[in-house]
CSV table of C-alpha atoms in Angstrom, one decimal:
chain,number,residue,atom,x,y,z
A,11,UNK,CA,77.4,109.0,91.0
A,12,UNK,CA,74.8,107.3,93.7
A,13,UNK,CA,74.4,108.8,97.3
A,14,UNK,CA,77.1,106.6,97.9
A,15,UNK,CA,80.1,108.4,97.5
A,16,UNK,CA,78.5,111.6,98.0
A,17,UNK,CA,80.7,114.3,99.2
A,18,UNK,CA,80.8,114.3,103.5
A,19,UNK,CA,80.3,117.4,105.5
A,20,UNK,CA,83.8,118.8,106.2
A,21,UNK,CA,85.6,118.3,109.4
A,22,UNK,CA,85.6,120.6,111.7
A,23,UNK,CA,89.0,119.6,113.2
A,24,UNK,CA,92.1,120.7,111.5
A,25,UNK,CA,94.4,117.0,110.0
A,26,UNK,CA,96.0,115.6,112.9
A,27,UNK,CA,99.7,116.0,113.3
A,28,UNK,CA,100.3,112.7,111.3
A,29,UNK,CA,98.7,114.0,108.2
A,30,UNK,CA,100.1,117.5,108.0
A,31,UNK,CA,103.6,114.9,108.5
A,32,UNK,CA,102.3,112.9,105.6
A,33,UNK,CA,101.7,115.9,103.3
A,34,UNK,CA,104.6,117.3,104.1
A,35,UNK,CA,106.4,114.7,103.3
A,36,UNK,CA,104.9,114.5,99.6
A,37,UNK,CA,105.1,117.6,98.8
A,38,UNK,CA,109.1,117.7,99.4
A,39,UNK,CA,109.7,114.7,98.2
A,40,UNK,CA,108.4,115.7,94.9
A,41,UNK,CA,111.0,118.6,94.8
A,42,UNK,CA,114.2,116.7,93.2
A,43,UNK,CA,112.3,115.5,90.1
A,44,UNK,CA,110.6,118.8,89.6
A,45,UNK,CA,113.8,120.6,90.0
A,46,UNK,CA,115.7,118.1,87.8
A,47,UNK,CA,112.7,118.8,85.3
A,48,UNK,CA,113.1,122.7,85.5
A,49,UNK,CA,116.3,122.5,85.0
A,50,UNK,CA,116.6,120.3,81.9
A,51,UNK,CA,113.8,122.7,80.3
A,52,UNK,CA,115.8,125.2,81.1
A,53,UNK,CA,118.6,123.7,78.9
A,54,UNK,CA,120.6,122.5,81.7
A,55,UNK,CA,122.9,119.1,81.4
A,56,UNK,CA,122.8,118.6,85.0
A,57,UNK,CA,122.7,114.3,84.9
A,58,UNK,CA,122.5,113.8,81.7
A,59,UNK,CA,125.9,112.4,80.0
A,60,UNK,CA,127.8,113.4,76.3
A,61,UNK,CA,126.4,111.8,74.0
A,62,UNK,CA,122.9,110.3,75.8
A,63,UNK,CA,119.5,110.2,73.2
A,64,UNK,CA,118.2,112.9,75.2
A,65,UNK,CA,120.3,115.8,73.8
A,66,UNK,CA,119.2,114.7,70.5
A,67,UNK,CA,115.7,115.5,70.3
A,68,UNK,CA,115.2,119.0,72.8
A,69,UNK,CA,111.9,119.7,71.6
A,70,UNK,CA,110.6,116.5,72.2
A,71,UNK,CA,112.4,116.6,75.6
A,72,UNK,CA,111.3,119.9,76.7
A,73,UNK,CA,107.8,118.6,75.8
A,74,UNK,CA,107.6,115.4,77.8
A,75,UNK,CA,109.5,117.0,80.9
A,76,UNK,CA,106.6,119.7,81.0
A,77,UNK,CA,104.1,117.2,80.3
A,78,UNK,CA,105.8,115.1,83.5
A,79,UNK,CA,106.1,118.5,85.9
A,80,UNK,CA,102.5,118.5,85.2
A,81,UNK,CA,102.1,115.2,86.3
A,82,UNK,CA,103.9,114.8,89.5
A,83,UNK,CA,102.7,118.6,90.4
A,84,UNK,CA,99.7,116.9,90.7
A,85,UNK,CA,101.2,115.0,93.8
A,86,UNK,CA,101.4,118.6,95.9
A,87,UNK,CA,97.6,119.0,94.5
A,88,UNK,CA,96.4,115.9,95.5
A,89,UNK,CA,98.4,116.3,99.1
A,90,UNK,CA,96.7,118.9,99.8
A,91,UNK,CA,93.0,118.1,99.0
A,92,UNK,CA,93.6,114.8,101.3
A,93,UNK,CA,95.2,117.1,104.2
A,94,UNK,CA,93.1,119.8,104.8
A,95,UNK,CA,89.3,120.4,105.8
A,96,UNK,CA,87.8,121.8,102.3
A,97,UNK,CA,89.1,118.4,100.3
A,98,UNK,CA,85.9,116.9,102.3
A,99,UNK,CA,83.6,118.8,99.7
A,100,UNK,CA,85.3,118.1,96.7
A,101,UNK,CA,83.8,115.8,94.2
A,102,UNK,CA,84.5,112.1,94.4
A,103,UNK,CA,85.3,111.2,90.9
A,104,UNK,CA,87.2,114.4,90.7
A,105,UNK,CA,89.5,113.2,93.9
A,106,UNK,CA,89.6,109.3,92.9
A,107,UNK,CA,90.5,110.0,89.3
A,108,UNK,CA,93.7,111.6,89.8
A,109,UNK,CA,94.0,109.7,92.9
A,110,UNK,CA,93.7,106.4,91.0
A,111,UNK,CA,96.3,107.4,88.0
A,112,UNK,CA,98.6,108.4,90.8
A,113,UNK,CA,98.6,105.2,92.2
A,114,UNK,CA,99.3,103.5,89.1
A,115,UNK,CA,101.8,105.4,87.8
A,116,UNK,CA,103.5,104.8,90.8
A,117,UNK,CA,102.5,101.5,92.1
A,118,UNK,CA,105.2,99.9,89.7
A,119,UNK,CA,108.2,102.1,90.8
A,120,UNK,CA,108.0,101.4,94.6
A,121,UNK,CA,107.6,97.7,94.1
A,122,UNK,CA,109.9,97.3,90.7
A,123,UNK,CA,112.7,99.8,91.9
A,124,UNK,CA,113.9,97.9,94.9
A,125,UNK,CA,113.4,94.8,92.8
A,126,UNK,CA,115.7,95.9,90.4
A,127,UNK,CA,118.2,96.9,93.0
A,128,UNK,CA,118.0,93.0,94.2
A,129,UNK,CA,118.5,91.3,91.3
A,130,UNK,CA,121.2,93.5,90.4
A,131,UNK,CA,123.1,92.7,93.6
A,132,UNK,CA,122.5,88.9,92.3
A,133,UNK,CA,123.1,89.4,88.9
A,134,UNK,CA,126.5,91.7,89.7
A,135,UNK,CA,125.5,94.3,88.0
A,136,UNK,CA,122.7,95.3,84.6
A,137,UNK,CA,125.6,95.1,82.1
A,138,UNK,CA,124.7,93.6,78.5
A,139,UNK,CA,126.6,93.4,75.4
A,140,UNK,CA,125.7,96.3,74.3
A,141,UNK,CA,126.9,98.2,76.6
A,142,UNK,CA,130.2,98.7,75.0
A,143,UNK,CA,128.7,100.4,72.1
A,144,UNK,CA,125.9,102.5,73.7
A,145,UNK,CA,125.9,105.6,75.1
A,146,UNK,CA,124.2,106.1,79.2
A,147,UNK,CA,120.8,107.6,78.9
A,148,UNK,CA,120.9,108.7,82.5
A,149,UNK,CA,123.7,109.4,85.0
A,150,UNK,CA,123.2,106.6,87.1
A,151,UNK,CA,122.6,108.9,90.5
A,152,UNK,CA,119.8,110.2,89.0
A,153,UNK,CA,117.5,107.3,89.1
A,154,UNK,CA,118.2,106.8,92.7
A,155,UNK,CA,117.2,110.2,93.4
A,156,UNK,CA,114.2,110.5,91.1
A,157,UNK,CA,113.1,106.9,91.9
A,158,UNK,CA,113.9,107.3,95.9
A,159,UNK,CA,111.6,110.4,95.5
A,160,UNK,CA,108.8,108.8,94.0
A,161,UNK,CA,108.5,105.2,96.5
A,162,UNK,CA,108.2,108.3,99.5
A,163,UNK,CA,105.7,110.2,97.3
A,164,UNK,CA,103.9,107.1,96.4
A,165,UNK,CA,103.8,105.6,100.5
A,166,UNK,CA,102.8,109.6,101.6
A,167,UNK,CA,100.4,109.7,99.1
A,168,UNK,CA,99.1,106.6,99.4
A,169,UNK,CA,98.4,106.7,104.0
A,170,UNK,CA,97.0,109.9,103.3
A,171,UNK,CA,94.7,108.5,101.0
A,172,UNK,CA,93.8,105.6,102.7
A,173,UNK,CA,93.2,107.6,106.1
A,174,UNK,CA,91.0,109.9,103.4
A,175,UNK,CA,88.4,107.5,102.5
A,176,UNK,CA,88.4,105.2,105.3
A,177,UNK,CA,86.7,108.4,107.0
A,178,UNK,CA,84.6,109.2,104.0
A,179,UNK,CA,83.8,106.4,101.9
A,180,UNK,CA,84.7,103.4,104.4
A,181,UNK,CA,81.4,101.8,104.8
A,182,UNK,CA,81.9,101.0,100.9
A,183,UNK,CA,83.9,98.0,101.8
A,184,UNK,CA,82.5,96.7,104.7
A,185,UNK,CA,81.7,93.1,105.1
A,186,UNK,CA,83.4,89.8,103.7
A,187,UNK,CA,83.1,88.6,99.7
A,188,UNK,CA,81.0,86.0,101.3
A,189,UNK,CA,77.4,88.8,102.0
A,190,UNK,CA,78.3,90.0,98.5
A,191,UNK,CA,74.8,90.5,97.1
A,192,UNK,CA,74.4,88.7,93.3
A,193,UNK,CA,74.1,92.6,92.0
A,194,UNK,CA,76.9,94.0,93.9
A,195,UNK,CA,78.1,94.2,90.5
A,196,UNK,CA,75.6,94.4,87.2
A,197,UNK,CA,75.4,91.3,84.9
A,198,UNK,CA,77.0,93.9,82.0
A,199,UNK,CA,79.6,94.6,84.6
A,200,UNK,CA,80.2,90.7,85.1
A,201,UNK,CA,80.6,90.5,81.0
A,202,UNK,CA,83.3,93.7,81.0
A,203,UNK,CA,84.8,91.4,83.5
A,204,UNK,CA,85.2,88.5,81.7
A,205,UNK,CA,86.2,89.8,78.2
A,206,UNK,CA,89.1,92.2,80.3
A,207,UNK,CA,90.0,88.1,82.0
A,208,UNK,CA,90.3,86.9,78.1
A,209,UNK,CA,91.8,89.8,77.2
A,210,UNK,CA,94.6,90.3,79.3
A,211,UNK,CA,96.1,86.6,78.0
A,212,UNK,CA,97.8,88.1,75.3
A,213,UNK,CA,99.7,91.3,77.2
A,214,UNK,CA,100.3,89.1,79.8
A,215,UNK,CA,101.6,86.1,77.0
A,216,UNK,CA,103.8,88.6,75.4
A,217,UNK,CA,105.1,90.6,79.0
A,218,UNK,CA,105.9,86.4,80.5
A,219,UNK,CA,107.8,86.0,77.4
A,220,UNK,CA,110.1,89.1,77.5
A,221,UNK,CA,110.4,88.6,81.1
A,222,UNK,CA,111.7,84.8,80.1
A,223,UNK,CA,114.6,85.7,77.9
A,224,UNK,CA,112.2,86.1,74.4
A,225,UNK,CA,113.2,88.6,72.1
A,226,UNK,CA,109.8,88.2,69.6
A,227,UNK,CA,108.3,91.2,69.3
A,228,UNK,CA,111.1,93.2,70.4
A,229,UNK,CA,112.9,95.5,68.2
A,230,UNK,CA,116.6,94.9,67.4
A,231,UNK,CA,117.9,98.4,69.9
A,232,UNK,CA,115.3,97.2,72.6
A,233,UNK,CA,116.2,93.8,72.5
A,234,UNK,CA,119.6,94.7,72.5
A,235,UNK,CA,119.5,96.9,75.1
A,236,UNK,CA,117.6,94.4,78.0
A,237,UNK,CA,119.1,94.1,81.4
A,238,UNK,CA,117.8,93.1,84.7
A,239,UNK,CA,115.8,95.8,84.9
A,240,UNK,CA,113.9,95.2,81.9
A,241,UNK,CA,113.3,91.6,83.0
A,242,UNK,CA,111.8,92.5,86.4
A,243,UNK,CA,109.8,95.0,84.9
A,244,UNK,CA,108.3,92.5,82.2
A,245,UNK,CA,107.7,89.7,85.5
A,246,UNK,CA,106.2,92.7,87.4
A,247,UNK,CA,103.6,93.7,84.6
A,248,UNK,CA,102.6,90.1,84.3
A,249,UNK,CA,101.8,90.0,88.3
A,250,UNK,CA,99.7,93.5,87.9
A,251,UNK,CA,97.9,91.8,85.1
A,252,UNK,CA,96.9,88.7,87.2
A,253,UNK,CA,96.3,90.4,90.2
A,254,UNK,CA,94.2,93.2,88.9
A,255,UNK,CA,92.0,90.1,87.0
A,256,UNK,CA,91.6,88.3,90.0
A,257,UNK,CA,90.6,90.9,92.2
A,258,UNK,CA,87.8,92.4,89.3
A,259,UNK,CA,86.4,88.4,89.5
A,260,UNK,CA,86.3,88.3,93.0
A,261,UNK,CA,84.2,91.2,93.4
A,262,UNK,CA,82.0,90.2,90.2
A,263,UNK,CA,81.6,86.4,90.8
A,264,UNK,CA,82.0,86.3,94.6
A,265,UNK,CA,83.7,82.9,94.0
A,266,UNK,CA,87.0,82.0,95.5
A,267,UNK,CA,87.4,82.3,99.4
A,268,UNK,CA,85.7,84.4,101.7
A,269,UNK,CA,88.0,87.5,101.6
A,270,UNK,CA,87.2,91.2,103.4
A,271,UNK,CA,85.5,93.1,100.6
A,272,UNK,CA,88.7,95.2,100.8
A,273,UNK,CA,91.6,92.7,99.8
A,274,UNK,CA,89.7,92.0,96.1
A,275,UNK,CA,88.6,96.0,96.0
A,276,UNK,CA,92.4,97.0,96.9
A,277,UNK,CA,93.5,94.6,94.3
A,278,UNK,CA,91.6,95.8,91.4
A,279,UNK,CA,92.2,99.8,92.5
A,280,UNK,CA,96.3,99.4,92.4
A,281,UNK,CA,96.5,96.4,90.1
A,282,UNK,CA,94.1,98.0,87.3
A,283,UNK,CA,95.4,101.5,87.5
A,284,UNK,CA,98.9,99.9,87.2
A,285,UNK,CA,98.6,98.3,83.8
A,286,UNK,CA,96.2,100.9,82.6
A,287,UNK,CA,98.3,103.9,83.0
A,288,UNK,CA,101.7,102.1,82.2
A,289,UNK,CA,100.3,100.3,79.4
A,290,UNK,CA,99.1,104.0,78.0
A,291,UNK,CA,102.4,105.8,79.2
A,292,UNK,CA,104.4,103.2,77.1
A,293,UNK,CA,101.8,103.8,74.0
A,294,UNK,CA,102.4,106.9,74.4
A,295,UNK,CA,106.1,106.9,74.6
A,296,UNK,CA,105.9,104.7,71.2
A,297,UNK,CA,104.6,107.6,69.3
A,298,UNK,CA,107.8,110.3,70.6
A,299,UNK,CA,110.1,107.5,69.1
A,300,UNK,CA,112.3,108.7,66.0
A,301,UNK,CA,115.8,108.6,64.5
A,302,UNK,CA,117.4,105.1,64.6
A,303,UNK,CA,115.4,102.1,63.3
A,304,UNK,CA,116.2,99.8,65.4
A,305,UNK,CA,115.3,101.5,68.5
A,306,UNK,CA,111.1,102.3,66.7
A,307,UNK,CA,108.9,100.3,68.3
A,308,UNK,CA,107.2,97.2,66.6
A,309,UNK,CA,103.8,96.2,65.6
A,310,UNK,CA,103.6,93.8,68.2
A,311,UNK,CA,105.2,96.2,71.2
A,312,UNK,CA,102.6,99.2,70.3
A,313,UNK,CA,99.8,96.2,70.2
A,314,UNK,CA,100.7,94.7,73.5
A,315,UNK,CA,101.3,98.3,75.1
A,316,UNK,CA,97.6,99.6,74.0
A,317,UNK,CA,95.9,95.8,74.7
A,318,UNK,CA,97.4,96.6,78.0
A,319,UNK,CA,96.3,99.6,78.7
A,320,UNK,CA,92.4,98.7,77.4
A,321,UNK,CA,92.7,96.2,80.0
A,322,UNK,CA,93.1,98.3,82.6
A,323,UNK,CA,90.4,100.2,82.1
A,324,UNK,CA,87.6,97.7,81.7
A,325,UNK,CA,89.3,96.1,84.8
A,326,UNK,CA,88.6,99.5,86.5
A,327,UNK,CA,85.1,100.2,85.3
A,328,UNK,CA,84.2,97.3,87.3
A,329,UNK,CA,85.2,98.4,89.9
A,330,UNK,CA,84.0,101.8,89.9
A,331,UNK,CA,80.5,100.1,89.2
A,332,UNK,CA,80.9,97.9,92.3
A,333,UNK,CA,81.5,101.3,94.3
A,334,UNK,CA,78.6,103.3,92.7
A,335,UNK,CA,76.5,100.5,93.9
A,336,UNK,CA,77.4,100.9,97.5
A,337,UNK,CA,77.9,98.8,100.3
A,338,UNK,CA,76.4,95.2,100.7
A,339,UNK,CA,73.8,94.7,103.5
A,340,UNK,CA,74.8,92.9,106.2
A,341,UNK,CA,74.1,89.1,106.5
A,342,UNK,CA,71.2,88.3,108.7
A,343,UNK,CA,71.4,85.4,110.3
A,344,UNK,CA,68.7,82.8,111.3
């Protein structure tokens, strides 16, 4: 890591009264789904109706809900480090790592939750044929609170963070696209770029074509199972794909219109991280599949999941290159 994003000198001044209100407000909002965790470890029921998938497996249950406390414990963590005086001296790339999985693990919740809640207020409802012959995974208050939970967590999180580097790191992206220098990002950079562009047509041909009604790919219980939800959520990892592409070219290429250096950055932080870590949280999820048939996951679902999620990442190593680099000098004019 270059002098660039070397750590600061701490503050001397305590966080102002809005960021002790923005931590706060993370930490507690995390509480519901850590207690609704805890409590199905524990062996509780509490949301979960007779006869839903999850009281089949308990050991894979009890597994993935410590895996997820982990995760969203990580939220208080993070609060914390952005919040108070001694998170100035800690380590960039061990603040932006987390940082970065955070916001793309929760990027699509706060933008596809309230979608969902739309199109079901069109739609009249997420009921399918099958329906009839399927038992509820969730009770259906659950998701609100879990989900309601997570869009604060995610809004907290993400001020806090903002506020965070604008003070440490926001000389980084001063300037317009335009005073780019040709090296803001390395000609092997440029190449990760463009194979990550060429890449990303076939998740994003596969996603378009679930989100459209297609059922290729799909295995019979998942395409049985789709309702407005899925469909939003198929259109919405098409639009992380193509904005998290676009915003890695603008900052390689410097071609398109002359944007703040922040607009394409922004892009390829929350778009990359998006359909890295859901692409590998849904690769993931692929391998705790068992029992019925039709509900395993085909060839082309684990393909487009882990295609996905490689296209994340070459996305994001771009951008962590252009940020190693530094900030471009400033245009001097004649």
């Amino acid at each position: 890591m270059t002098q660039t994003l070397a750590p600061a000198p701490a503050a001397a001044a305590g966080p102002s009264p809005a960021r002790r209100l923005l931590g706060a407000a993370a930490v507690v909002a995390c509480l519901p789904y850590l207690g609704l965790k805890a409590a199905w470890i524990a062996g509780s029921r509490v949301g979960i109706p007779d006869g839903s998938a999850l009281l089949e497996h308990r050991v894979t249950m009890a597994v993935a809900n410590g895996f997820s406390v982990l995760l969203d414990s990580g939220v208080i963590v993070l609060a914390l480090v952005l919040t108070r005086p001694w998170g100035r001296r800690v380590p960039a790339w061990l603040l932006t790592l987390p940082a970065w999985v955070a916001t793309g693990l929760l990027a699509p919740i706060m933008t596809g939750f309230p979608l969902q809640l739309l199109a079901r207020a069109f739609a009249g409802g997420v009921a399918t044929g099958a329906d009839a012959r399927r038992e509820p995974f969730l009770h259906e208050w659950v998701f609100g609170v879990v989900y309601g939970g997570f869009i604060v967590q995610g809004l907290a999180l993400g001020a806090l963070f903002v506020l965070y580097a604008r003070d440490r790191w926001g000389h980084v992206w001063r300037g317009r696209t335009g005073n780019l220098p040709v090296r803001a990002v390395g000609r092997g950079r440029r190449a990760v770029a463009v194979v990550a562009a060429v890449l990303a047509l076939f998740p994003a041909a596969v996603r378009l074509l679930w989100a459209c009604g297609g059922t290729a790919g799909l295995g019979a219980g998942r395409a049985a199972d789709r309702t407005s939800d899925f469909h939003v959520l198929e259109a919405l990892y098409v639009v992380f794909l193509v904005a998290a592409v676009t915003g890695t070219l603008l900052l390689a290429f410097r071609r398109g219109p002359d944007l703040p250096v922040m607009v394409p950055l922004a892009l390829t932080w929350v778009c990359s991280a998006a359909v890295a870590c859901w692409g590998g949280w849904m690769l993931l999820g692929t391998l705790a599949v068992a029992g019925d048939p039709a509900d395993r996951p085909t060839g082309l679902m684990v393909l487009t999941y882990a295609a996905q999620m490689i296209v994340g990442l070459l996305l994001a190593s771009v951008g962590a290159r252009f940020l190693a680099r530094g900030p471009a000098p400033a245009r001097v004019l004649p």
